JSON list of C-alpha atoms in Angstrom, two decimals:
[
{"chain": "A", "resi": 377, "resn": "UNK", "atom": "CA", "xyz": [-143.54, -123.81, 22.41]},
{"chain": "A", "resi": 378, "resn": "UNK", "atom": "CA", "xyz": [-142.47, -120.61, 23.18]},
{"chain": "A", "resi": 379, "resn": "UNK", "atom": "CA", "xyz": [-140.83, -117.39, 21.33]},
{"chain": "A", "resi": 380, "resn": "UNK", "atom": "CA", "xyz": [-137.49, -116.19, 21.32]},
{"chain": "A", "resi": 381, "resn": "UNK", "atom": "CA", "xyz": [-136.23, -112.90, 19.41]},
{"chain": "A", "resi": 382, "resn": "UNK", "atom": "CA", "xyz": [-139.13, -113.38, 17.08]},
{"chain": "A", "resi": 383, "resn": "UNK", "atom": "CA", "xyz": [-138.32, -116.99, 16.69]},
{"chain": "A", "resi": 384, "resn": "UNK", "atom": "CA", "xyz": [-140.02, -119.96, 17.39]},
{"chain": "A", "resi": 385, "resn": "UNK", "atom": "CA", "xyz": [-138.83, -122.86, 18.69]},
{"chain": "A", "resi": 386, "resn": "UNK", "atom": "CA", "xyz": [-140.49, -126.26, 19.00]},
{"chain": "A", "resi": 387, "resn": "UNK", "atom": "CA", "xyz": [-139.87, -129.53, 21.16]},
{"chain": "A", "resi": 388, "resn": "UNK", "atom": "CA", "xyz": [-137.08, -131.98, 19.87]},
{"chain": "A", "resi": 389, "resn": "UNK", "atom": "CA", "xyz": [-137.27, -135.36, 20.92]},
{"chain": "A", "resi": 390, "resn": "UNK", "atom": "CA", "xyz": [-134.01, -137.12, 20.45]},
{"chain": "A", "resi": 391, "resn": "UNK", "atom": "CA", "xyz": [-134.24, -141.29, 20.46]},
{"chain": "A", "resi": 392, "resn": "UNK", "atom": "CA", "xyz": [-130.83, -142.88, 21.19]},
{"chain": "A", "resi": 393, "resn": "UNK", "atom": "CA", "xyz": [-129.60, -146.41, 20.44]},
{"chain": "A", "resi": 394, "resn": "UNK", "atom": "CA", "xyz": [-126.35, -148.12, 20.28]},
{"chain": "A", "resi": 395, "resn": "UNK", "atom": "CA", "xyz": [-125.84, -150.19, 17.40]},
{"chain": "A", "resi": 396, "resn": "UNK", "atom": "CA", "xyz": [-127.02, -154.36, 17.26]},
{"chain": "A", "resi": 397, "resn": "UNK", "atom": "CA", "xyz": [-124.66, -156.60, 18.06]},
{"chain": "A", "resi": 398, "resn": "UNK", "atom": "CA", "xyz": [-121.26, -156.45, 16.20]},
{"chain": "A", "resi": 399, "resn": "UNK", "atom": "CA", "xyz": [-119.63, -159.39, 15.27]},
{"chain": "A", "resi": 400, "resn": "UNK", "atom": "CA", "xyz": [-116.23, -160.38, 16.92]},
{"chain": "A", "resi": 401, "resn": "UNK", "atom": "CA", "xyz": [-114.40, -158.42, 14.26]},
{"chain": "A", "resi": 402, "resn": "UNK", "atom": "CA", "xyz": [-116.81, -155.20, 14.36]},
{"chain": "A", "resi": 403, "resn": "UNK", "atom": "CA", "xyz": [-117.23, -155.64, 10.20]},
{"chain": "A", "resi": 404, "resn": "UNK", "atom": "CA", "xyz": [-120.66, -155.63, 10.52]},
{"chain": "A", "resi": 405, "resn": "UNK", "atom": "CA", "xyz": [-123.59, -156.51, 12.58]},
{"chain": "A", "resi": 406, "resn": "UNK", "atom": "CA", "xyz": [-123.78, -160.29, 13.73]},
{"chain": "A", "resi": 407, "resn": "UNK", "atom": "CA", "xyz": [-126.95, -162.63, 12.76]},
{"chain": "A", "resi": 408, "resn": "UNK", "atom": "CA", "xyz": [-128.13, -161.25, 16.17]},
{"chain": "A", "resi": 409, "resn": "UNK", "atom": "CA", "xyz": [-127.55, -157.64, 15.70]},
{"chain": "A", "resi": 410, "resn": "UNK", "atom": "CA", "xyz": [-129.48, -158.14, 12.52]},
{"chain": "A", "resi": 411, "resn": "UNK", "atom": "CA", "xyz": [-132.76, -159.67, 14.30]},
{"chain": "A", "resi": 412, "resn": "UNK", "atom": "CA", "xyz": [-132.48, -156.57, 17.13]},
{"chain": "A", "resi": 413, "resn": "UNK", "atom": "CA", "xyz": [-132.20, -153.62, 14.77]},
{"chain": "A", "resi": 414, "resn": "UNK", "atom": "CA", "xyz": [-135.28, -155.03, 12.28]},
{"chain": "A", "resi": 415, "resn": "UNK", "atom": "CA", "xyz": [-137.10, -155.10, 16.33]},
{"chain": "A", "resi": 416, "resn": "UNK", "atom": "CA", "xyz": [-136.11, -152.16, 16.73]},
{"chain": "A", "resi": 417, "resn": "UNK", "atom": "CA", "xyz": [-137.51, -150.73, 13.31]},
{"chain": "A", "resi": 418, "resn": "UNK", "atom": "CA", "xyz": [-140.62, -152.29, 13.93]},
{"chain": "A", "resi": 419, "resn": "UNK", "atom": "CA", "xyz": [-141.31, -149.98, 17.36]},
{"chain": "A", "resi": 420, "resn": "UNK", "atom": "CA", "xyz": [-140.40, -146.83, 15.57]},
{"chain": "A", "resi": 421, "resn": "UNK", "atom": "CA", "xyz": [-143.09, -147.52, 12.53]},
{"chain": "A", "resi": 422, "resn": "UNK", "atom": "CA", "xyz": [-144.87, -145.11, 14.72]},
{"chain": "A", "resi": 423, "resn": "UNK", "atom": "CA", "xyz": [-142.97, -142.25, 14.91]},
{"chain": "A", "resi": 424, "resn": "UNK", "atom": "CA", "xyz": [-142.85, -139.54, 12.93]},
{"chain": "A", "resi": 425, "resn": "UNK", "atom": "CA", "xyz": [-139.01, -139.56, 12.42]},
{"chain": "A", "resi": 426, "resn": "UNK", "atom": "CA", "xyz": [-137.43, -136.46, 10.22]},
{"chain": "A", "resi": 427, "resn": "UNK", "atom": "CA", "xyz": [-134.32, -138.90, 9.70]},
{"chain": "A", "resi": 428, "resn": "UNK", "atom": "CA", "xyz": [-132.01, -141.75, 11.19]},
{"chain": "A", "resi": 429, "resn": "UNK", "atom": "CA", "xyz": [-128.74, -140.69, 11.64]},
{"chain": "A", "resi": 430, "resn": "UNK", "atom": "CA", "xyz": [-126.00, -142.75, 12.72]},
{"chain": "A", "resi": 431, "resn": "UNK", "atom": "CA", "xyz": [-122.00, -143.05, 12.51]},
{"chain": "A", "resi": 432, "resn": "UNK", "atom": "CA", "xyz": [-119.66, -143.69, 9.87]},
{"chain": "A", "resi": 433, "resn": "UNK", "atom": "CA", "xyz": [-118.59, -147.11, 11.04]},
{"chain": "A", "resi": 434, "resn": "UNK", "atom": "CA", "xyz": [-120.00, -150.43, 9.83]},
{"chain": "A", "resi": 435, "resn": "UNK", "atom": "CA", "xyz": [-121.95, -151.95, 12.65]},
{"chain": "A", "resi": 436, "resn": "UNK", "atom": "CA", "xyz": [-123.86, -148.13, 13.07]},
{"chain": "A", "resi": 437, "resn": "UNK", "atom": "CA", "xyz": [-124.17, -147.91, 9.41]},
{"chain": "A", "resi": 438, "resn": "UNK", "atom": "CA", "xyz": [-125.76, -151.65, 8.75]},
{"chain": "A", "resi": 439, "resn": "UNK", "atom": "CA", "xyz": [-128.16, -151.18, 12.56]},
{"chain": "A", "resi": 440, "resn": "UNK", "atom": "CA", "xyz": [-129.25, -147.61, 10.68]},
{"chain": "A", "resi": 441, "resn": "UNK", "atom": "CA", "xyz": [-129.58, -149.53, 7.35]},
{"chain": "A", "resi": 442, "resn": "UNK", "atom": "CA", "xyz": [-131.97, -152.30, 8.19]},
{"chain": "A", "resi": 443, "resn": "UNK", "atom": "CA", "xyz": [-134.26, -149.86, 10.88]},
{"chain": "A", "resi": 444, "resn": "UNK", "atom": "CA", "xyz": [-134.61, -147.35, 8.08]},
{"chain": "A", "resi": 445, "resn": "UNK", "atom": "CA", "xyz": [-136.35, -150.08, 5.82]},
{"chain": "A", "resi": 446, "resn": "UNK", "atom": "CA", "xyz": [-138.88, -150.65, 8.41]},
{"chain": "A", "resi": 447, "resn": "UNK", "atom": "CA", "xyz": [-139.96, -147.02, 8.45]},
{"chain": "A", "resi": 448, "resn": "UNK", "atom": "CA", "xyz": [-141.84, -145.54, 5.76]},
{"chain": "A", "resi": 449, "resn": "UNK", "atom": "CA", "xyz": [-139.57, -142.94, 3.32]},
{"chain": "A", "resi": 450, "resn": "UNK", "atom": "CA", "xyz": [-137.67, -141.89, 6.28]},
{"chain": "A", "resi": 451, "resn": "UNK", "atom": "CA", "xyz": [-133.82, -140.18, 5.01]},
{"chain": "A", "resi": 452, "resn": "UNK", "atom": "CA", "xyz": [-130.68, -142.15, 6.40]},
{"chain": "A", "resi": 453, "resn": "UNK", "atom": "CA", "xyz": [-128.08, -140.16, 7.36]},
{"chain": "A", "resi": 454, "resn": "UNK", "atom": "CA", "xyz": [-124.32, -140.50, 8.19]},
{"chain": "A", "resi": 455, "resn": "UNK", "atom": "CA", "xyz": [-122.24, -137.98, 9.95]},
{"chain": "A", "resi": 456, "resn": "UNK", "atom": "CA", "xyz": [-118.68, -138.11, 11.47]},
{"chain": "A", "resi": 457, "resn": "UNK", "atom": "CA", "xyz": [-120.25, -136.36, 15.00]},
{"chain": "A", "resi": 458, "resn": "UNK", "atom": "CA", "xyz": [-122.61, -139.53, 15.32]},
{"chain": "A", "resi": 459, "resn": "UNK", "atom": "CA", "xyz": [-119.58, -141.82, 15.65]},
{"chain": "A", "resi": 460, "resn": "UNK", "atom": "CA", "xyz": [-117.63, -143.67, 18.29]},
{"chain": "A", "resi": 461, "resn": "UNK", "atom": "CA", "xyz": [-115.03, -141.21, 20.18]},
{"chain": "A", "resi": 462, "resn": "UNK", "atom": "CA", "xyz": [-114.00, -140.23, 23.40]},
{"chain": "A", "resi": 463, "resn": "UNK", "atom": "CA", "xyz": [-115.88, -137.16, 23.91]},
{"chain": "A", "resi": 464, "resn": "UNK", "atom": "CA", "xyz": [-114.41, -136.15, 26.89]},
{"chain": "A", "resi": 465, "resn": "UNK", "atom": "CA", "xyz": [-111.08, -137.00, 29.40]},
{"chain": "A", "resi": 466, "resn": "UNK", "atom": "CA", "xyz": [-111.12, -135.68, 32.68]},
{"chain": "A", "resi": 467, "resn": "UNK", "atom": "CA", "xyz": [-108.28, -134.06, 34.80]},
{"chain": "A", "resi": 468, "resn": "UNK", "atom": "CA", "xyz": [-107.14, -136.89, 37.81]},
{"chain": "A", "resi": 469, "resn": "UNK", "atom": "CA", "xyz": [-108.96, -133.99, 40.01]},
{"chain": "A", "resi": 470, "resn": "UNK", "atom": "CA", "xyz": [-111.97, -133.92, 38.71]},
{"chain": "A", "resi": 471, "resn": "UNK", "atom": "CA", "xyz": [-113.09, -137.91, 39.22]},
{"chain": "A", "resi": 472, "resn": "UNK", "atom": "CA", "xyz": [-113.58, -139.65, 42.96]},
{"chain": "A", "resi": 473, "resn": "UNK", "atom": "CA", "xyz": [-110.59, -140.58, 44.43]},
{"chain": "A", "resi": 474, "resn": "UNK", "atom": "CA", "xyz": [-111.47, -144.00, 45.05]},
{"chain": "A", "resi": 475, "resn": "UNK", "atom": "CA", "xyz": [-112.16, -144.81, 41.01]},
{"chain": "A", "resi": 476, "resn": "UNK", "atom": "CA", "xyz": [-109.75, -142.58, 39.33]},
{"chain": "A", "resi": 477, "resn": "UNK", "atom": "CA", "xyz": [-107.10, -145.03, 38.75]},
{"chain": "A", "resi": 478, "resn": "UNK", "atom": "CA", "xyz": [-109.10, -147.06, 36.86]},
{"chain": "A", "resi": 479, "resn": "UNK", "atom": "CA", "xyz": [-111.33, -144.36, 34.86]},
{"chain": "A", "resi": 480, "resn": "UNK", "atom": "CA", "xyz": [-107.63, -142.95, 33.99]},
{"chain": "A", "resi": 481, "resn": "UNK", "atom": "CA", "xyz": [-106.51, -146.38, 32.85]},
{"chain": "A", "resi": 482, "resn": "UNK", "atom": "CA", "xyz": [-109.30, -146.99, 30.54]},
{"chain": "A", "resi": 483, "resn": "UNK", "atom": "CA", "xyz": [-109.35, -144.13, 28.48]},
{"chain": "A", "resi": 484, "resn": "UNK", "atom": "CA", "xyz": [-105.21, -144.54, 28.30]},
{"chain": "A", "resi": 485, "resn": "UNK", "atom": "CA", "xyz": [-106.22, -147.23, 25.81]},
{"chain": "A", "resi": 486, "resn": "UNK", "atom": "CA", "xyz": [-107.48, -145.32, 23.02]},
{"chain": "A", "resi": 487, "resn": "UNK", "atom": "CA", "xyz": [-104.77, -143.71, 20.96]},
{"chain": "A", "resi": 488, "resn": "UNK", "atom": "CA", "xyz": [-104.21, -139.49, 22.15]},
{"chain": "A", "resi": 489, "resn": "UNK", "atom": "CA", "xyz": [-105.24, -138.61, 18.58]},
{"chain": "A", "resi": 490, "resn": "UNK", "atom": "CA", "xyz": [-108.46, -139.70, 19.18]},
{"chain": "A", "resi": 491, "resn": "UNK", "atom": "CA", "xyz": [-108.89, -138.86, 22.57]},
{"chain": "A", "resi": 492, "resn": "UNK", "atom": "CA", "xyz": [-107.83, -134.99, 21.59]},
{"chain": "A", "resi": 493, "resn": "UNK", "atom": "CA", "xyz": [-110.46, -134.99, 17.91]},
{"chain": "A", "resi": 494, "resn": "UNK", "atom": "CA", "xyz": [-113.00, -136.61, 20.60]},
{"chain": "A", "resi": 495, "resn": "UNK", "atom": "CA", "xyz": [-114.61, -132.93, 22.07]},
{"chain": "A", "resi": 496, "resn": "UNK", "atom": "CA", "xyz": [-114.71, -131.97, 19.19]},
{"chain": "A", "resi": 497, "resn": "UNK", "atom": "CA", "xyz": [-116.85, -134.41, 17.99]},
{"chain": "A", "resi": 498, "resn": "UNK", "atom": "CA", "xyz": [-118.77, -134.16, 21.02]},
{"chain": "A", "resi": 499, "resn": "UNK", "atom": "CA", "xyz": [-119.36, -130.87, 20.93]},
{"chain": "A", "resi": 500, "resn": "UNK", "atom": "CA", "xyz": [-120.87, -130.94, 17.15]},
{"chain": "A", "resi": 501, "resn": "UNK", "atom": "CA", "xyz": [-122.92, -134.04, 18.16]},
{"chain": "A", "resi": 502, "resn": "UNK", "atom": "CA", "xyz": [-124.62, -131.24, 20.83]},
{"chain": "A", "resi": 503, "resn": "UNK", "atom": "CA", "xyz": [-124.63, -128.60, 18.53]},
{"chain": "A", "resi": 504, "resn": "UNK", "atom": "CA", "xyz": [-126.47, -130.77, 15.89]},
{"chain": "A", "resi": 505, "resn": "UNK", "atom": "CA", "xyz": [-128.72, -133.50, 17.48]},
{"chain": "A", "resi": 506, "resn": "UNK", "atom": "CA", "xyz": [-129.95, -131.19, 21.12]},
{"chain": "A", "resi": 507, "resn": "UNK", "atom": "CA", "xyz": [-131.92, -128.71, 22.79]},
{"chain": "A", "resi": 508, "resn": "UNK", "atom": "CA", "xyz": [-135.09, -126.96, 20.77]},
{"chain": "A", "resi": 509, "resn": "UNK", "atom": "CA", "xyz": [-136.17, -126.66, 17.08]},
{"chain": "A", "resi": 510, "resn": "UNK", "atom": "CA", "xyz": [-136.77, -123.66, 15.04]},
{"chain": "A", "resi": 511, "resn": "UNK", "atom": "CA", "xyz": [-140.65, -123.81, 13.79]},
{"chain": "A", "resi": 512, "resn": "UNK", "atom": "CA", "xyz": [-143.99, -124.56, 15.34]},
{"chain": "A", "resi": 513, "resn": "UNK", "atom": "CA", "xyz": [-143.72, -128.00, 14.84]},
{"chain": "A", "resi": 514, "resn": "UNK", "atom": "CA", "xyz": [-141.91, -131.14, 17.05]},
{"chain": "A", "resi": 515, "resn": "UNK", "atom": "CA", "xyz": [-139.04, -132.88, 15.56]},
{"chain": "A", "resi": 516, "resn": "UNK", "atom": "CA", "xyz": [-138.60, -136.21, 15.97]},
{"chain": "A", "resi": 517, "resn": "UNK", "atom": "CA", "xyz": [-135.09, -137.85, 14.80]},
{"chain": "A", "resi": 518, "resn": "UNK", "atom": "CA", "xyz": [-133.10, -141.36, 15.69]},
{"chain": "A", "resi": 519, "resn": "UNK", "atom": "CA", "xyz": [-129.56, -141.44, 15.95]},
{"chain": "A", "resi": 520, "resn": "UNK", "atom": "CA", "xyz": [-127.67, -144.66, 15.72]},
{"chain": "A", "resi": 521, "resn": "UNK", "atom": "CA", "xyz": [-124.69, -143.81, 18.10]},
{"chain": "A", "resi": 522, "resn": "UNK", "atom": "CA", "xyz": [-122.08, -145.99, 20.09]},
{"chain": "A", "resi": 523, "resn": "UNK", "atom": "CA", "xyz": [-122.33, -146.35, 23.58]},
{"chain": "A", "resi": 524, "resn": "UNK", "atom": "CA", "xyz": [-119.94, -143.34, 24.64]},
{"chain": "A", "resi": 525, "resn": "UNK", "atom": "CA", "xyz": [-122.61, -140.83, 23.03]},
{"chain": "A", "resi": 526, "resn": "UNK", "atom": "CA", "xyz": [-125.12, -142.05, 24.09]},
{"chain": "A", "resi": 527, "resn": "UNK", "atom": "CA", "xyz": [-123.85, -141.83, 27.34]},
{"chain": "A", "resi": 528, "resn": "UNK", "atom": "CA", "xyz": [-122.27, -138.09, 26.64]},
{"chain": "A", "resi": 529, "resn": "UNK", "atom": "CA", "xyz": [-125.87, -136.82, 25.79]},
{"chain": "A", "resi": 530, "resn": "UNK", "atom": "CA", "xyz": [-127.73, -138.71, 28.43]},
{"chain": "A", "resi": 531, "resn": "UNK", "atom": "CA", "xyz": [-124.76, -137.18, 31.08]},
{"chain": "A", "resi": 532, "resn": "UNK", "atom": "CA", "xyz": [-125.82, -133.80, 29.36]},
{"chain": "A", "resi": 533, "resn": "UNK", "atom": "CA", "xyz": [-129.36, -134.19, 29.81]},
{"chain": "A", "resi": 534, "resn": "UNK", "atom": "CA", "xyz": [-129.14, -134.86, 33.48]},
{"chain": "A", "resi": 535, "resn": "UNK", "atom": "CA", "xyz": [-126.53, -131.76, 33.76]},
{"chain": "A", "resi": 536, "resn": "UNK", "atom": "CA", "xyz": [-124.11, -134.27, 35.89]},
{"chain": "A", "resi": 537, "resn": "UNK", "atom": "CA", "xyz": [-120.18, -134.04, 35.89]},
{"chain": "A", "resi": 538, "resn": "UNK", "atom": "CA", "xyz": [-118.28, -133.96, 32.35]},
{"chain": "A", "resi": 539, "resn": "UNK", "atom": "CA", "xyz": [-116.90, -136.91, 33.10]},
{"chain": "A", "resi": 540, "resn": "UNK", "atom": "CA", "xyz": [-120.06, -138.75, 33.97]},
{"chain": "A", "resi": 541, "resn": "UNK", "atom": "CA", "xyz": [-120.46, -140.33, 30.57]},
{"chain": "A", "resi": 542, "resn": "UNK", "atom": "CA", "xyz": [-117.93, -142.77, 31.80]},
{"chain": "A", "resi": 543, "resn": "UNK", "atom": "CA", "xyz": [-119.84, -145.72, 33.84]},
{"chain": "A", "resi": 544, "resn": "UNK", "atom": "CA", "xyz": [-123.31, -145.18, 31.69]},
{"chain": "A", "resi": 545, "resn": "UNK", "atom": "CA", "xyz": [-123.66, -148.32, 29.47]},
{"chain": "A", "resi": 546, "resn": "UNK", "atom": "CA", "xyz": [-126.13, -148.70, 27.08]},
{"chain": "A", "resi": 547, "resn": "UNK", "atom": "CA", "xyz": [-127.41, -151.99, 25.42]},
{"chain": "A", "resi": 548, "resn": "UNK", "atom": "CA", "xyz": [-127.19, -152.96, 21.91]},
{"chain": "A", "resi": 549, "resn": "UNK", "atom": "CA", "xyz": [-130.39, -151.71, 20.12]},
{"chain": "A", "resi": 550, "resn": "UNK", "atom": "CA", "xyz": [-131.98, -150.46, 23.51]},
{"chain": "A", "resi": 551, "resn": "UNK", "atom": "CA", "xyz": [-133.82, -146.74, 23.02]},
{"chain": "A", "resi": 552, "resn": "UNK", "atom": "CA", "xyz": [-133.19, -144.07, 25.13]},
{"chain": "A", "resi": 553, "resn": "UNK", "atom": "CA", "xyz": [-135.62, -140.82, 24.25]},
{"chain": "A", "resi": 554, "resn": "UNK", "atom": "CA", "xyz": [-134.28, -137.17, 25.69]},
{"chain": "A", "resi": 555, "resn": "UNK", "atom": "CA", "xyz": [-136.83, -134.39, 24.87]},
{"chain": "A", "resi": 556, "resn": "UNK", "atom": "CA", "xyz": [-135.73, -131.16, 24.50]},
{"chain": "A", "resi": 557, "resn": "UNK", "atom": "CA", "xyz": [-138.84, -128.43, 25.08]},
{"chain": "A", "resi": 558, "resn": "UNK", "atom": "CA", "xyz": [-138.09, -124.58, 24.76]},
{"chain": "A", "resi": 559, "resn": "UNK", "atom": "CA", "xyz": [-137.88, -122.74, 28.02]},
{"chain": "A", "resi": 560, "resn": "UNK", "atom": "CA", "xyz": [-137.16, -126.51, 30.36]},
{"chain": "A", "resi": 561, "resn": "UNK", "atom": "CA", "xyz": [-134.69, -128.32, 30.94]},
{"chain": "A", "resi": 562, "resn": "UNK", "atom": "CA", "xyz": [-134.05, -131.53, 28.86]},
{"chain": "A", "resi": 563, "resn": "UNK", "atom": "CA", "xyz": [-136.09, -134.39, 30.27]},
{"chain": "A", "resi": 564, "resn": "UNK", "atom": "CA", "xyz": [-135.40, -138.13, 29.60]},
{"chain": "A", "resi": 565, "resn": "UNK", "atom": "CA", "xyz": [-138.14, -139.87, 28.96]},
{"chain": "A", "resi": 566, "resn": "UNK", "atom": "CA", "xyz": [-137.10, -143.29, 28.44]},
{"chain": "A", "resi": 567, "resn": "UNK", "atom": "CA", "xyz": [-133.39, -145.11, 29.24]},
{"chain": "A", "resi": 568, "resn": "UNK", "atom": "CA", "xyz": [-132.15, -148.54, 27.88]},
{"chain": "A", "resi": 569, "resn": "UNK", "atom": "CA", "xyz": [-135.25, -149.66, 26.86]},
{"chain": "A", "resi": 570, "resn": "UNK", "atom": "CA", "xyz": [-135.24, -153.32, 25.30]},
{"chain": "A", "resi": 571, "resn": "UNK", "atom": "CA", "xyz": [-138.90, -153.80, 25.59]},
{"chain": "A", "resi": 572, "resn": "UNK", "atom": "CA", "xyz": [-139.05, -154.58, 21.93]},
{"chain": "A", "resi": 573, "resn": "UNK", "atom": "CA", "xyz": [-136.64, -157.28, 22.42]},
{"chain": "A", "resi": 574, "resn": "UNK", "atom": "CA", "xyz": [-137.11, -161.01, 23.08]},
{"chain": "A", "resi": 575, "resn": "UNK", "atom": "CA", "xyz": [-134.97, -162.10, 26.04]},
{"chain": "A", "resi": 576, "resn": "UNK", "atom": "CA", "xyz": [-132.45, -163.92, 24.63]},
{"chain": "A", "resi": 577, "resn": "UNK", "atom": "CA", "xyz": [-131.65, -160.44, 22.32]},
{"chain": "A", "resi": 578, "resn": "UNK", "atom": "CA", "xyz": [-131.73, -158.53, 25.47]},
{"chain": "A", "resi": 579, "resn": "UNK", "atom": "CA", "xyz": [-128.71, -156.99, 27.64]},
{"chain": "A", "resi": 580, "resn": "UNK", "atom": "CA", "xyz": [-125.91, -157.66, 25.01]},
{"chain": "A", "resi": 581, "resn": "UNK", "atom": "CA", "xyz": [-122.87, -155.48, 24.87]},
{"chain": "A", "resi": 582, "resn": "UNK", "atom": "CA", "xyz": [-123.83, -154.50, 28.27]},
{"chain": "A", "resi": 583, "resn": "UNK", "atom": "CA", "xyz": [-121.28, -155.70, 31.18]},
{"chain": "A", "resi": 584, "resn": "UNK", "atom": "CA", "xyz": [-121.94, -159.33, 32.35]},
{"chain": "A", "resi": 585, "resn": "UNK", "atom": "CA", "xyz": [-122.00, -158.46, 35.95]},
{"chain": "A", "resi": 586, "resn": "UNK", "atom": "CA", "xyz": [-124.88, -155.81, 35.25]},
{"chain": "A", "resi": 587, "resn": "UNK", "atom": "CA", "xyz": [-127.69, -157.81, 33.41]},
{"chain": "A", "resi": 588, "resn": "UNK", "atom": "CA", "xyz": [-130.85, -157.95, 35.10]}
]
């Protein structure tokens, strides 16, 4: 920890998971996404977590739910900036030649309202959830995201391209941990871990082609 202007700041670590499984209509979490985000809750018991935060949307809201009542008195939280957006669309020029086709294509799919409110989001996600702490003490907080933030803040932590969030796929109730230490860059720590799932609950929402 260090001192800045007469303030000091303390570590932050940051752990990251996309909601469980959705069912087919995204109403809630399916019998599966139930069973991964009570796993899920049962690695955290651990941690000294400050609060769970997670979107406004159902499946976030019901993963956030049922980890919170595995952890001890720990505050839920829901916040617009922890939801599911496009947080950022790159210019044709900024993105390889050979991919930007289809990187344009996909996010034509998502209506322009949301793709415009999306950096705005983003950019209150990284006000609110990154970089150091005031105090002498390390915060530690969840936040139950959707797989474009989690890939926006992992892009951020590895200071890559803007529009490197695009192509970074997380899986359902896998935990990601960025920690964010005064005077250092962020570090990630851990990425897409679903070592606290069984192997059937393992890989889902993440492309077919990719398992491993």
């Amino acid at each position: 920890m260090t001192s800045t202007d007469d303030t000091t700041m303390a570590d932050r670590y940051l752990y990251l998971t996309r909601h469980g499984e959705a069912t087919p209509d995204e109403s809630g979490l399916s019998e599966a996404g139930r069973r991964q985000a009570a796993l899920l809750g049962d690695r955290l018991r651990g941690v000294p977590l400050a609060a769970v935060h997670h979107g406004p949307l159902a499946r976030a809201a019901e993963t956030a739910r049922l980890i919170g009542e595995r952890l001890d008195g720990v505050p839920v939280k829901s916040g617009e900036a922890a939801g599911d957006y496009v947080p950022y669309e790159p210019a044709r020029a900024e993105l390889p030649t050979e991919i930007a086709d289809r990187m344009l294509g996909f996010l034509e799919q998502f209506p322009a309202e949301e793709r415009e409110r999306g950096p705005e989001l983003a950019a209150e996600a990284m006000a609110r959830f990154t970089g150091p702490v005031p105090g002498d003490e390390p915060r530690h907080e969840l936040l139950v995201t959707h797989n474009f933030l989690v890939g926006w803040l992992v892009r951020d932590a590895l200071d890559a391209p803007a529009w490197r969030w695009m192509g970074l796929n997380h899986a359902n109730a896998a935990l990601t941990v960025i920690r964010y230490a005064p005077g250092r860059p962020p570090a990630l720590l851990v990425y897409n871990d679903t070592a606290h799932l069984p192997a059937d609950l393992r890989w889902t929402g993440f492309p077919p082609d990719l398992h491993v």
